[in-house]
Amino acid sequence: CRGKSWKYLTSVSFPHTLFSPPLLFPQGEDNFTYCPATGLAKGNEHMEFAGWAFPFPGVFLMEEFISEDEESEIVELMDQDDWKPSQSGRKKQDYGPKVNFKKQRLKAGSFTGLPSFSKKIVAQMKACSVLGGFLPVEQCNLDYMPGRGSAIDPHFDDWWLWGERLVSLNLLSKTVLSMSCDSEDSIQLFHTSSKENGELSPPGSFTQTSACKNSGEEGINSILSPRLVPSKEVTVAIRLPRRSLVVLYGDARYKWKHAIYRKHIEHRRICVTFRELSAEFSAGGRHEELGKELLEIALSFQGRPV
């Protein structure tokens, strides 16, 4: 893939949602931050979980996926079309079929395909190993502005129609994708060990009996047993640089909700999200023929916002 590539498997998710419950988590500080270099969620300094970490799979993050000139050209072309008011201070442009998620009904409607400027973006995605065979059938552009209080509450994207991989291109300004989990499960944390070199010990290096019983001992040889915490107490920040591409899949797609809070919208931000079809609409699925029809329309790249 072009640009700086970080690839790790996780637990996470994205916008156009079947499930969009009321805000369950306060818009406080996320207590962990995702590290793309290691694939770990690391406890933030000066907070309860400082010095603790856990694997956070299902995230592919590529910085500088497109150039500044490409970004300017894409936004200029978007702004030639109308932006429609959306929820929570956002504006949107939809390129996709007409869907009733509650009743699980779908038809092409006025869908004429993805926009012409996305053809190059989709072609560049094919160089990413995690996007092998990715065929987008829908594109949603969301415009965030601090003056409008733009945000999106924690939610799962629909999985009746949309497939496993959710792909988003972050334009115009950086932001933070806040991940939260409201399951009854627990997460096993492991302690960072070598304070001397700042490295993290892998989870397998700990045993249930390897506790440091002297709470005052803070040397680099101290070893703590893994710590179990309720999933509901954990929130993870995924920092999205300007012009970065992020892919969410696996647990990240199906177990973790994602949100963008108002405080993380400092300037105008455009999110371009691409979605593929679920197995039900793919080869061998119950609605395979409808899926083929929609893909043929989508990949003509002749679309206007619906």
PDB file of C-alpha atoms in Angstrom:
ATOM      1  CA  CYS A   1       0.000   0.000   0.000  1.00  0.00           C
ATOM      2  CA  ARG A   2       1.135   3.505  -0.680  1.00  0.00           C
ATOM      3  CA  GLY A   3       2.029   5.592   2.348  1.00  0.00           C
ATOM      4  CA  LYS A   4       2.883   4.501   5.864  1.00  0.00           C
ATOM      5  CA  SER A   5       1.206   1.175   6.559  1.00  0.00           C
ATOM      6  CA  TRP A   6       0.342  -0.348   9.923  1.00  0.00           C
ATOM      7  CA  LYS A   7      -1.567  -3.629   9.918  1.00  0.00           C
ATOM      8  CA  TYR A   8      -2.890  -5.551  12.900  1.00  0.00           C
ATOM      9  CA  LEU A   9      -5.971  -7.628  13.706  1.00  0.00           C
ATOM     10  CA  THR A  10      -8.462  -6.311  16.367  1.00  0.00           C
ATOM     11  CA  SER A  11     -11.941  -5.750  17.769  1.00  0.00           C
ATOM     12  CA  VAL A  12     -13.788  -2.593  16.508  1.00  0.00           C
ATOM     13  CA  SER A  13     -16.560  -0.960  14.069  1.00  0.00           C
ATOM     14  CA  PHE A  14     -18.227   2.396  11.669  1.00  0.00           C
ATOM     15  CA  PRO A  15     -21.244   4.912  10.403  1.00  0.00           C
ATOM     16  CA  HIS A  16     -24.638   3.986   8.530  1.00  0.00           C
ATOM     17  CA  THR A  17     -26.173   2.062  11.238  1.00  0.00           C
ATOM     18  CA  LEU A  18     -28.893  -0.332  12.063  1.00  0.00           C
ATOM     19  CA  PHE A  19     -28.096  -0.002  15.762  1.00  0.00           C
ATOM     20  CA  SER A  20     -27.727   3.574  16.969  1.00  0.00           C
ATOM     21  CA  PRO A  21     -28.629   3.496  20.678  1.00  0.00           C
ATOM     22  CA  PRO A  22     -28.577   6.508  22.970  1.00  0.00           C
ATOM     23  CA  LEU A  23     -25.166   7.630  24.159  1.00  0.00           C
ATOM     24  CA  LEU A  24     -24.165   5.102  26.796  1.00  0.00           C
ATOM     25  CA  PHE A  25     -20.685   6.375  27.571  1.00  0.00           C
ATOM     26  CA  PRO A  26     -19.799   9.813  28.897  1.00  0.00           C
ATOM     27  CA  GLN A  27     -17.686  11.954  26.631  1.00  0.00           C
ATOM     28  CA  GLY A  28     -14.796  11.818  29.046  1.00  0.00           C
ATOM     29  CA  GLU A  29     -11.220  10.927  28.252  1.00  0.00           C
ATOM     30  CA  ASP A  30     -10.617   7.554  26.590  1.00  0.00           C
ATOM     31  CA  ASN A  31      -8.563   5.535  29.067  1.00  0.00           C
ATOM     32  CA  PHE A  32      -6.562   3.585  26.432  1.00  0.00           C
ATOM     33  CA  THR A  33      -4.955   4.608  23.145  1.00  0.00           C
ATOM     34  CA  TYR A  34      -4.423   2.259  20.212  1.00  0.00           C
ATOM     35  CA  CYS A  35      -0.795   1.896  19.123  1.00  0.00           C
ATOM     36  CA  PRO A  36      -0.587   0.982  15.404  1.00  0.00           C
ATOM     37  CA  ALA A  37       3.060  -0.050  15.700  1.00  0.00           C
ATOM     38  CA  THR A  38       2.271  -2.841  18.175  1.00  0.00           C
ATOM     39  CA  GLY A  39      -1.467  -3.514  17.751  1.00  0.00           C
ATOM     40  CA  LEU A  40      -1.936  -2.862  21.487  1.00  0.00           C
ATOM     41  CA  ALA A  41      -4.313  -0.605  23.374  1.00  0.00           C
ATOM     42  CA  LYS A  42      -2.090   1.083  25.972  1.00  0.00           C
ATOM     43  CA  GLY A  43      -3.336   2.700  29.171  1.00  0.00           C
ATOM     44  CA  ASN A  44      -3.069   6.469  29.066  1.00  0.00           C
ATOM     45  CA  GLU A  45      -0.703   8.232  31.436  1.00  0.00           C
ATOM     46  CA  HIS A  46      -2.098   9.781  34.611  1.00  0.00           C
ATOM     47  CA  MET A  47      -5.168   7.550  34.431  1.00  0.00           C
ATOM     48  CA  GLU A  48      -6.264   4.403  36.253  1.00  0.00           C
ATOM     49  CA  PHE A  49      -4.880   2.014  33.621  1.00  0.00           C
ATOM     50  CA  ALA A  50      -1.520   3.722  33.065  1.00  0.00           C
ATOM     51  CA  GLY A  51       1.123   1.031  32.616  1.00  0.00           C
ATOM     52  CA  TRP A  52      -1.369  -1.607  31.427  1.00  0.00           C
ATOM     53  CA  ALA A  53      -2.155  -2.819  27.901  1.00  0.00           C
ATOM     54  CA  PHE A  54      -4.080  -5.428  25.917  1.00  0.00           C
ATOM     55  CA  PRO A  55      -4.132  -6.627  22.284  1.00  0.00           C
ATOM     56  CA  PHE A  56      -6.623  -4.720  20.147  1.00  0.00           C
ATOM     57  CA  PRO A  57      -7.006  -6.551  16.813  1.00  0.00           C
ATOM     58  CA  GLY A  58      -9.057  -5.750  13.693  1.00  0.00           C
ATOM     59  CA  VAL A  59      -7.554  -2.375  12.771  1.00  0.00           C
ATOM     60  CA  PHE A  60      -5.597  -1.479   9.639  1.00  0.00           C
ATOM     61  CA  LEU A  61      -4.335   2.105   9.598  1.00  0.00           C
ATOM     62  CA  MET A  62      -2.420   3.712   6.749  1.00  0.00           C
ATOM     63  CA  GLU A  63      -1.182   7.258   7.091  1.00  0.00           C
ATOM     64  CA  GLU A  64      -0.945   9.571   4.062  1.00  0.00           C
ATOM     65  CA  PHE A  65      -3.072   7.292   1.902  1.00  0.00           C
ATOM     66  CA  ILE A  66      -3.556  10.170  -0.522  1.00  0.00           C
ATOM     67  CA  SER A  67      -1.557  13.349  -1.155  1.00  0.00           C
ATOM     68  CA  GLU A  68      -2.551  16.906  -0.214  1.00  0.00           C
ATOM     69  CA  ASP A  69      -3.257  17.686  -3.872  1.00  0.00           C
ATOM     70  CA  GLU A  70      -5.501  14.620  -4.194  1.00  0.00           C
ATOM     71  CA  GLU A  71      -7.314  15.610  -1.012  1.00  0.00           C
ATOM     72  CA  SER A  72      -7.938  19.140  -2.307  1.00  0.00           C
ATOM     73  CA  GLU A  73      -9.246  17.825  -5.616  1.00  0.00           C
ATOM     74  CA  ILE A  74     -11.605  15.321  -3.940  1.00  0.00           C
ATOM     75  CA  VAL A  75     -13.069  17.898  -1.524  1.00  0.00           C
ATOM     76  CA  GLU A  76     -13.511  20.439  -4.333  1.00  0.00           C
ATOM     77  CA  LEU A  77     -15.465  17.874  -6.362  1.00  0.00           C
ATOM     78  CA  MET A  78     -17.591  16.902  -3.342  1.00  0.00           C
ATOM     79  CA  ASP A  79     -18.485  20.537  -2.666  1.00  0.00           C
ATOM     80  CA  GLN A  80     -19.890  20.886  -6.174  1.00  0.00           C
ATOM     81  CA  ASP A  81     -22.810  18.743  -4.970  1.00  0.00           C
ATOM     82  CA  ASP A  82     -25.233  19.556  -2.187  1.00  0.00           C
ATOM     83  CA  TRP A  83     -24.635  18.377   1.368  1.00  0.00           C
ATOM     84  CA  LYS A  84     -27.858  17.238   3.042  1.00  0.00           C
ATOM     85  CA  PRO A  85     -28.485  17.811   6.778  1.00  0.00           C
ATOM     86  CA  SER A  86     -27.910  14.684   8.855  1.00  0.00           C
ATOM     87  CA  GLN A  87     -28.080  13.820  12.553  1.00  0.00           C
ATOM     88  CA  SER A  88     -25.975  15.319  15.354  1.00  0.00           C
ATOM     89  CA  GLY A  89     -24.712  18.338  13.417  1.00  0.00           C
ATOM     90  CA  ARG A  90     -23.392  16.381  10.454  1.00  0.00           C
ATOM     91  CA  LYS A  91     -24.064  16.806   6.730  1.00  0.00           C
ATOM     92  CA  LYS A  92     -23.945  13.920   4.276  1.00  0.00           C
ATOM     93  CA  GLN A  93     -23.775  12.748   0.687  1.00  0.00           C
ATOM     94  CA  ASP A  94     -24.948   9.189   0.036  1.00  0.00           C
ATOM     95  CA  TYR A  95     -23.997   7.054  -2.933  1.00  0.00           C
ATOM     96  CA  GLY A  96     -25.785   3.763  -2.450  1.00  0.00           C
ATOM     97  CA  PRO A  97     -28.988   1.745  -2.783  1.00  0.00           C
ATOM     98  CA  LYS A  98     -32.234   2.647  -1.039  1.00  0.00           C
ATOM     99  CA  VAL A  99     -32.359   0.669   2.226  1.00  0.00           C
ATOM    100  CA  ASN A 100     -34.862   0.161   5.033  1.00  0.00           C
ATOM    101  CA  PHE A 101     -32.682  -1.436   7.705  1.00  0.00           C
ATOM    102  CA  LYS A 102     -35.519  -2.040  10.160  1.00  0.00           C
ATOM    103  CA  LYS A 103     -37.617  -3.974   7.651  1.00  0.00           C
ATOM    104  CA  GLN A 104     -34.541  -5.341   5.844  1.00  0.00           C
ATOM    105  CA  ARG A 105     -35.712  -4.152   2.451  1.00  0.00           C
ATOM    106  CA  LEU A 106     -33.448  -3.036  -0.336  1.00  0.00           C
ATOM    107  CA  LYS A 107     -33.738  -1.729  -3.900  1.00  0.00           C
ATOM    108  CA  ALA A 108     -31.565   0.175  -6.319  1.00  0.00           C
ATOM    109  CA  GLY A 109     -33.876   3.200  -6.289  1.00  0.00           C
ATOM    110  CA  SER A 110     -32.108   6.257  -7.733  1.00  0.00           C
ATOM    111  CA  PHE A 111     -28.647   4.765  -7.133  1.00  0.00           C
ATOM    112  CA  THR A 112     -26.402   5.460 -10.124  1.00  0.00           C
ATOM    113  CA  GLY A 113     -23.059   4.315  -8.728  1.00  0.00           C
ATOM    114  CA  LEU A 114     -20.099   5.631  -6.782  1.00  0.00           C
ATOM    115  CA  PRO A 115     -18.763   9.057  -7.873  1.00  0.00           C
ATOM    116  CA  SER A 116     -16.167   9.231 -10.634  1.00  0.00           C
ATOM    117  CA  PHE A 117     -13.466  10.624  -8.306  1.00  0.00           C
ATOM    118  CA  SER A 118     -13.640   7.459  -6.173  1.00  0.00           C
ATOM    119  CA  LYS A 119     -12.430   5.198  -8.969  1.00  0.00           C
ATOM    120  CA  LYS A 120      -8.810   6.097  -8.269  1.00  0.00           C
ATOM    121  CA  ILE A 121      -9.264   5.700  -4.488  1.00  0.00           C
ATOM    122  CA  VAL A 122     -10.788   2.240  -4.886  1.00  0.00           C
ATOM    123  CA  ALA A 123      -7.959   1.222  -7.239  1.00  0.00           C
ATOM    124  CA  GLN A 124      -5.363   2.294  -4.634  1.00  0.00           C
ATOM    125  CA  MET A 125      -7.118   0.188  -1.990  1.00  0.00           C
ATOM    126  CA  LYS A 126      -6.363  -2.970  -3.963  1.00  0.00           C
ATOM    127  CA  ALA A 127      -2.692  -2.640  -3.040  1.00  0.00           C
ATOM    128  CA  CYS A 128      -3.613  -3.175   0.641  1.00  0.00           C
ATOM    129  CA  SER A 129      -3.463  -6.854   1.600  1.00  0.00           C
ATOM    130  CA  VAL A 130      -6.296  -6.483   4.105  1.00  0.00           C
ATOM    131  CA  LEU A 131      -8.550  -5.235   1.282  1.00  0.00           C
ATOM    132  CA  GLY A 132      -8.104  -8.179  -1.079  1.00  0.00           C
ATOM    133  CA  GLY A 133     -11.361  -8.690  -2.997  1.00  0.00           C
ATOM    134  CA  PHE A 134     -12.937  -5.555  -1.507  1.00  0.00           C
ATOM    135  CA  LEU A 135     -15.714  -4.339  -3.819  1.00  0.00           C
ATOM    136  CA  PRO A 136     -17.492  -1.267  -2.417  1.00  0.00           C
ATOM    137  CA  VAL A 137     -21.209  -1.073  -3.099  1.00  0.00           C
ATOM    138  CA  GLU A 138     -21.866   2.088  -1.094  1.00  0.00           C
ATOM    139  CA  GLN A 139     -20.084   5.326  -0.266  1.00  0.00           C
ATOM    140  CA  CYS A 140     -21.143   7.784   2.429  1.00  0.00           C
ATOM    141  CA  ASN A 141     -19.492  11.187   2.799  1.00  0.00           C
ATOM    142  CA  LEU A 142     -19.998  12.868   6.182  1.00  0.00           C
ATOM    143  CA  ASP A 143     -19.119  16.508   6.827  1.00  0.00           C
ATOM    144  CA  TYR A 144     -18.230  17.442  10.429  1.00  0.00           C
ATOM    145  CA  MET A 145     -17.874  21.029  11.681  1.00  0.00           C
ATOM    146  CA  PRO A 146     -17.157  22.192  15.247  1.00  0.00           C
ATOM    147  CA  GLY A 147     -19.612  25.083  14.869  1.00  0.00           C
ATOM    148  CA  ARG A 148     -22.454  22.633  14.261  1.00  0.00           C
ATOM    149  CA  GLY A 149     -21.480  20.438  17.212  1.00  0.00           C
ATOM    150  CA  SER A 150     -20.900  17.542  14.808  1.00  0.00           C
ATOM    151  CA  ALA A 151     -20.528  14.105  16.368  1.00  0.00           C
ATOM    152  CA  ILE A 152     -21.714  10.506  16.087  1.00  0.00           C
ATOM    153  CA  ASP A 153     -22.778   8.399  19.077  1.00  0.00           C
ATOM    154  CA  PRO A 154     -21.353   4.923  19.841  1.00  0.00           C
ATOM    155  CA  HIS A 155     -22.907   2.478  17.393  1.00  0.00           C
ATOM    156  CA  PHE A 156     -22.472  -0.654  15.310  1.00  0.00           C
ATOM    157  CA  ASP A 157     -22.797  -0.498  11.538  1.00  0.00           C
ATOM    158  CA  ASP A 158     -25.514  -2.713  10.113  1.00  0.00           C
ATOM    159  CA  TRP A 159     -24.379  -6.267   9.296  1.00  0.00           C
ATOM    160  CA  TRP A 160     -27.452  -7.579   7.464  1.00  0.00           C
ATOM    161  CA  LEU A 161     -26.414  -5.683   4.315  1.00  0.00           C
ATOM    162  CA  TRP A 162     -22.858  -4.500   4.919  1.00  0.00           C
ATOM    163  CA  GLY A 163     -19.952  -6.930   5.009  1.00  0.00           C
ATOM    164  CA  GLU A 164     -17.062  -7.315   7.414  1.00  0.00           C
ATOM    165  CA  ARG A 165     -14.686  -4.596   6.275  1.00  0.00           C
ATOM    166  CA  LEU A 166     -15.539  -0.941   6.865  1.00  0.00           C
ATOM    167  CA  VAL A 167     -13.164   1.424   5.099  1.00  0.00           C
ATOM    168  CA  SER A 168     -12.915   5.150   5.894  1.00  0.00           C
ATOM    169  CA  LEU A 169     -10.745   7.931   4.520  1.00  0.00           C
ATOM    170  CA  ASN A 170     -10.231  10.829   6.946  1.00  0.00           C
ATOM    171  CA  LEU A 171      -9.935  14.202   5.203  1.00  0.00           C
ATOM    172  CA  LEU A 172      -9.132  17.838   6.088  1.00  0.00           C
ATOM    173  CA  SER A 173      -8.283  17.384   9.778  1.00  0.00           C
ATOM    174  CA  LYS A 174      -7.220  14.821  12.343  1.00  0.00           C
ATOM    175  CA  THR A 175      -9.718  13.260  14.726  1.00  0.00           C
ATOM    176  CA  VAL A 176     -10.150  10.424  17.223  1.00  0.00           C
ATOM    177  CA  LEU A 177     -12.277   7.327  16.773  1.00  0.00           C
ATOM    178  CA  SER A 178     -13.476   6.340  20.265  1.00  0.00           C
ATOM    179  CA  MET A 179     -14.142   2.615  20.764  1.00  0.00           C
ATOM    180  CA  SER A 180     -16.361   1.224  23.512  1.00  0.00           C
ATOM    181  CA  CYS A 181     -17.800  -2.160  24.428  1.00  0.00           C
ATOM    182  CA  ASP A 182     -20.948  -2.761  26.457  1.00  0.00           C
ATOM    183  CA  SER A 183     -20.749  -6.565  26.669  1.00  0.00           C
ATOM    184  CA  GLU A 184     -20.621  -8.443  29.964  1.00  0.00           C
ATOM    185  CA  ASP A 185     -17.179  -9.851  29.098  1.00  0.00           C
ATOM    186  CA  SER A 186     -13.926  -8.955  30.812  1.00  0.00           C
ATOM    187  CA  ILE A 187     -10.654  -7.866  29.254  1.00  0.00           C
ATOM    188  CA  GLN A 188      -7.314  -9.249  30.446  1.00  0.00           C
ATOM    189  CA  LEU A 189      -4.710  -6.526  30.800  1.00  0.00           C
ATOM    190  CA  PHE A 190      -0.995  -7.136  31.083  1.00  0.00           C
ATOM    191  CA  HIS A 191       1.511  -4.785  32.650  1.00  0.00           C
ATOM    192  CA  THR A 192       4.223  -2.938  30.816  1.00  0.00           C
ATOM    193  CA  SER A 193       7.516  -4.208  32.204  1.00  0.00           C
ATOM    194  CA  SER A 194      10.777  -2.657  31.145  1.00  0.00           C
ATOM    195  CA  LYS A 195      10.646   0.964  32.240  1.00  0.00           C
ATOM    196  CA  GLU A 196      14.250   1.231  31.175  1.00  0.00           C
ATOM    197  CA  ASN A 197      13.625   0.797  27.463  1.00  0.00           C
ATOM    198  CA  GLY A 198       9.901   1.541  27.347  1.00  0.00           C
ATOM    199  CA  GLU A 199       8.983  -1.792  25.773  1.00  0.00           C
ATOM    200  CA  LEU A 200       5.925  -3.876  26.557  1.00  0.00           C
ATOM    201  CA  SER A 201       6.098  -7.477  27.636  1.00  0.00           C
ATOM    202  CA  PRO A 202       3.917  -9.802  25.537  1.00  0.00           C
ATOM    203  CA  PRO A 203       0.860 -11.339  27.243  1.00  0.00           C
ATOM    204  CA  GLY A 204       2.424 -14.805  27.168  1.00  0.00           C
ATOM    205  CA  SER A 205       5.254 -13.703  29.452  1.00  0.00           C
ATOM    206  CA  PHE A 206       2.933 -13.527  32.458  1.00  0.00           C
ATOM    207  CA  THR A 207       1.483 -16.247  34.631  1.00  0.00           C
ATOM    208  CA  GLN A 208      -1.398 -16.085  37.071  1.00  0.00           C
ATOM    209  CA  THR A 209       1.045 -16.554  39.991  1.00  0.00           C
ATOM    210  CA  SER A 210       3.700 -14.074  38.940  1.00  0.00           C
ATOM    211  CA  ALA A 211       2.465 -11.239  41.129  1.00  0.00           C
ATOM    212  CA  CYS A 212       4.760  -8.700  42.706  1.00  0.00           C
ATOM    213  CA  LYS A 213       3.695  -8.800  46.329  1.00  0.00           C
ATOM    214  CA  ASN A 214       5.722  -5.814  47.422  1.00  0.00           C
ATOM    215  CA  SER A 215       3.584  -2.874  46.344  1.00  0.00           C
ATOM    216  CA  GLY A 216       6.447  -0.490  47.006  1.00  0.00           C
ATOM    217  CA  GLU A 217       8.798  -2.255  44.603  1.00  0.00           C
ATOM    218  CA  GLU A 218       8.897  -0.262  41.382  1.00  0.00           C
ATOM    219  CA  GLY A 219      12.091  -1.515  39.764  1.00  0.00           C
ATOM    220  CA  ILE A 220      12.156  -2.796  36.227  1.00  0.00           C
ATOM    221  CA  ASN A 221      12.195  -6.382  37.442  1.00  0.00           C
ATOM    222  CA  SER A 222       8.761  -6.070  39.077  1.00  0.00           C
ATOM    223  CA  ILE A 223       6.241  -8.455  37.530  1.00  0.00           C
ATOM    224  CA  LEU A 224       2.486  -8.151  37.933  1.00  0.00           C
ATOM    225  CA  SER A 225      -0.102 -10.816  37.246  1.00  0.00           C
ATOM    226  CA  PRO A 226      -2.639 -10.138  34.487  1.00  0.00           C
ATOM    227  CA  ARG A 227      -5.541  -7.964  35.540  1.00  0.00           C
ATOM    228  CA  LEU A 228      -9.170  -8.550  34.559  1.00  0.00           C
ATOM    229  CA  VAL A 229     -11.417  -5.526  34.076  1.00  0.00           C
ATOM    230  CA  PRO A 230     -15.031  -5.313  32.820  1.00  0.00           C
ATOM    231  CA  SER A 231     -15.205  -4.419  29.137  1.00  0.00           C
ATOM    232  CA  LYS A 232     -17.634  -1.626  29.998  1.00  0.00           C
ATOM    233  CA  GLU A 233     -14.881   0.203  31.875  1.00  0.00           C
ATOM    234  CA  VAL A 234     -12.610   0.363  28.834  1.00  0.00           C
ATOM    235  CA  THR A 235     -12.625   2.936  26.042  1.00  0.00           C
ATOM    236  CA  VAL A 236      -9.950   3.031  23.342  1.00  0.00           C
ATOM    237  CA  ALA A 237      -8.897   6.037  21.273  1.00  0.00           C
ATOM    238  CA  ILE A 238      -7.796   5.366  17.685  1.00  0.00           C
ATOM    239  CA  ARG A 239      -6.069   8.503  16.450  1.00  0.00           C
ATOM    240  CA  LEU A 240      -6.803   9.212  12.777  1.00  0.00           C
ATOM    241  CA  PRO A 241      -4.325  11.566  11.113  1.00  0.00           C
ATOM    242  CA  ARG A 242      -5.403  13.750   8.212  1.00  0.00           C
ATOM    243  CA  ARG A 243      -5.526  11.815   4.892  1.00  0.00           C
ATOM    244  CA  SER A 244      -5.283   8.457   6.662  1.00  0.00           C
ATOM    245  CA  LEU A 245      -7.201   5.319   5.700  1.00  0.00           C
ATOM    246  CA  VAL A 246      -8.605   3.060   8.410  1.00  0.00           C
ATOM    247  CA  VAL A 247     -10.162  -0.392   8.005  1.00  0.00           C
ATOM    248  CA  LEU A 248     -12.190  -1.990  10.804  1.00  0.00           C
ATOM    249  CA  TYR A 249     -13.051  -5.698  10.751  1.00  0.00           C
ATOM    250  CA  GLY A 250     -13.343  -8.787  12.948  1.00  0.00           C
ATOM    251  CA  ASP A 251     -13.998  -8.067  16.623  1.00  0.00           C
ATOM    252  CA  ALA A 252     -13.422  -4.370  15.974  1.00  0.00           C
ATOM    253  CA  ARG A 253     -16.343  -4.465  13.588  1.00  0.00           C
ATOM    254  CA  TYR A 254     -18.718  -6.676  15.560  1.00  0.00           C
ATOM    255  CA  LYS A 255     -17.829  -6.359  19.267  1.00  0.00           C
ATOM    256  CA  TRP A 256     -16.736  -2.757  19.686  1.00  0.00           C
ATOM    257  CA  LYS A 257     -18.866   0.308  18.989  1.00  0.00           C
ATOM    258  CA  HIS A 258     -17.254   3.360  17.470  1.00  0.00           C
ATOM    259  CA  ALA A 259     -17.982   7.058  17.955  1.00  0.00           C
ATOM    260  CA  ILE A 260     -16.658  10.510  17.144  1.00  0.00           C
ATOM    261  CA  TYR A 261     -17.127  13.007  19.998  1.00  0.00           C
ATOM    262  CA  ARG A 262     -17.655  16.725  19.536  1.00  0.00           C
ATOM    263  CA  LYS A 263     -14.457  17.601  21.377  1.00  0.00           C
ATOM    264  CA  HIS A 264     -12.460  15.726  18.717  1.00  0.00           C
ATOM    265  CA  ILE A 265     -13.782  17.891  15.877  1.00  0.00           C
ATOM    266  CA  GLU A 266     -11.468  20.915  15.889  1.00  0.00           C
ATOM    267  CA  HIS A 267     -11.830  21.949  12.224  1.00  0.00           C
ATOM    268  CA  ARG A 268     -13.865  20.866   9.226  1.00  0.00           C
ATOM    269  CA  ARG A 269     -13.525  17.123   8.769  1.00  0.00           C
ATOM    270  CA  ILE A 270     -14.851  14.893   5.984  1.00  0.00           C
ATOM    271  CA  CYS A 271     -15.151  11.136   6.452  1.00  0.00           C
ATOM    272  CA  VAL A 272     -15.506   9.034   3.298  1.00  0.00           C
ATOM    273  CA  THR A 273     -16.733   5.552   4.225  1.00  0.00           C
ATOM    274  CA  PHE A 274     -16.917   2.641   1.779  1.00  0.00           C
ATOM    275  CA  ARG A 275     -18.892  -0.545   2.503  1.00  0.00           C
ATOM    276  CA  GLU A 276     -18.964  -3.967   0.895  1.00  0.00           C
ATOM    277  CA  LEU A 277     -21.877  -6.427   0.723  1.00  0.00           C
ATOM    278  CA  SER A 278     -22.529  -9.063   3.356  1.00  0.00           C
ATOM    279  CA  ALA A 279     -22.395 -12.791   2.552  1.00  0.00           C
ATOM    280  CA  GLU A 280     -26.167 -12.797   2.033  1.00  0.00           C
ATOM    281  CA  PHE A 281     -25.739 -10.566  -1.031  1.00  0.00           C
ATOM    282  CA  SER A 282     -22.491 -12.129  -2.295  1.00  0.00           C
ATOM    283  CA  ALA A 283     -21.685 -15.244  -4.338  1.00  0.00           C
ATOM    284  CA  GLY A 284     -23.701 -18.183  -2.996  1.00  0.00           C
ATOM    285  CA  GLY A 285     -25.863 -15.950  -0.809  1.00  0.00           C
ATOM    286  CA  ARG A 286     -29.653 -15.777  -0.742  1.00  0.00           C
ATOM    287  CA  HIS A 287     -29.694 -12.419  -2.550  1.00  0.00           C
ATOM    288  CA  GLU A 288     -26.713 -13.008  -4.837  1.00  0.00           C
ATOM    289  CA  GLU A 289     -28.426 -11.689  -7.981  1.00  0.00           C
ATOM    290  CA  LEU A 290     -29.466  -8.427  -6.340  1.00  0.00           C
ATOM    291  CA  GLY A 291     -25.933  -8.065  -5.038  1.00  0.00           C
ATOM    292  CA  LYS A 292     -24.512  -8.469  -8.539  1.00  0.00           C
ATOM    293  CA  GLU A 293     -26.878  -5.831  -9.861  1.00  0.00           C
ATOM    294  CA  LEU A 294     -25.921  -3.341  -7.158  1.00  0.00           C
ATOM    295  CA  LEU A 295     -22.198  -3.935  -7.637  1.00  0.00           C
ATOM    296  CA  GLU A 296     -22.494  -3.405 -11.374  1.00  0.00           C
ATOM    297  CA  ILE A 297     -24.156  -0.047 -10.731  1.00  0.00           C
ATOM    298  CA  ALA A 298     -21.711   0.937  -7.977  1.00  0.00           C
ATOM    299  CA  LEU A 299     -18.573   0.186  -9.937  1.00  0.00           C
ATOM    300  CA  SER A 300     -19.701   2.104 -13.013  1.00  0.00           C
ATOM    301  CA  PHE A 301     -18.426   5.186 -11.103  1.00  0.00           C
ATOM    302  CA  GLN A 302     -21.059   7.407 -12.723  1.00  0.00           C
ATOM    303  CA  GLY A 303     -22.976   8.269  -9.578  1.00  0.00           C
ATOM    304  CA  ARG A 304     -24.451  11.385  -8.060  1.00  0.00           C
ATOM    305  CA  PRO A 305     -25.594  11.698  -4.435  1.00  0.00           C
ATOM    306  CA  VAL A 306     -28.993  10.076  -3.844  1.00  0.00           C
TER     307      VAL A 306
END
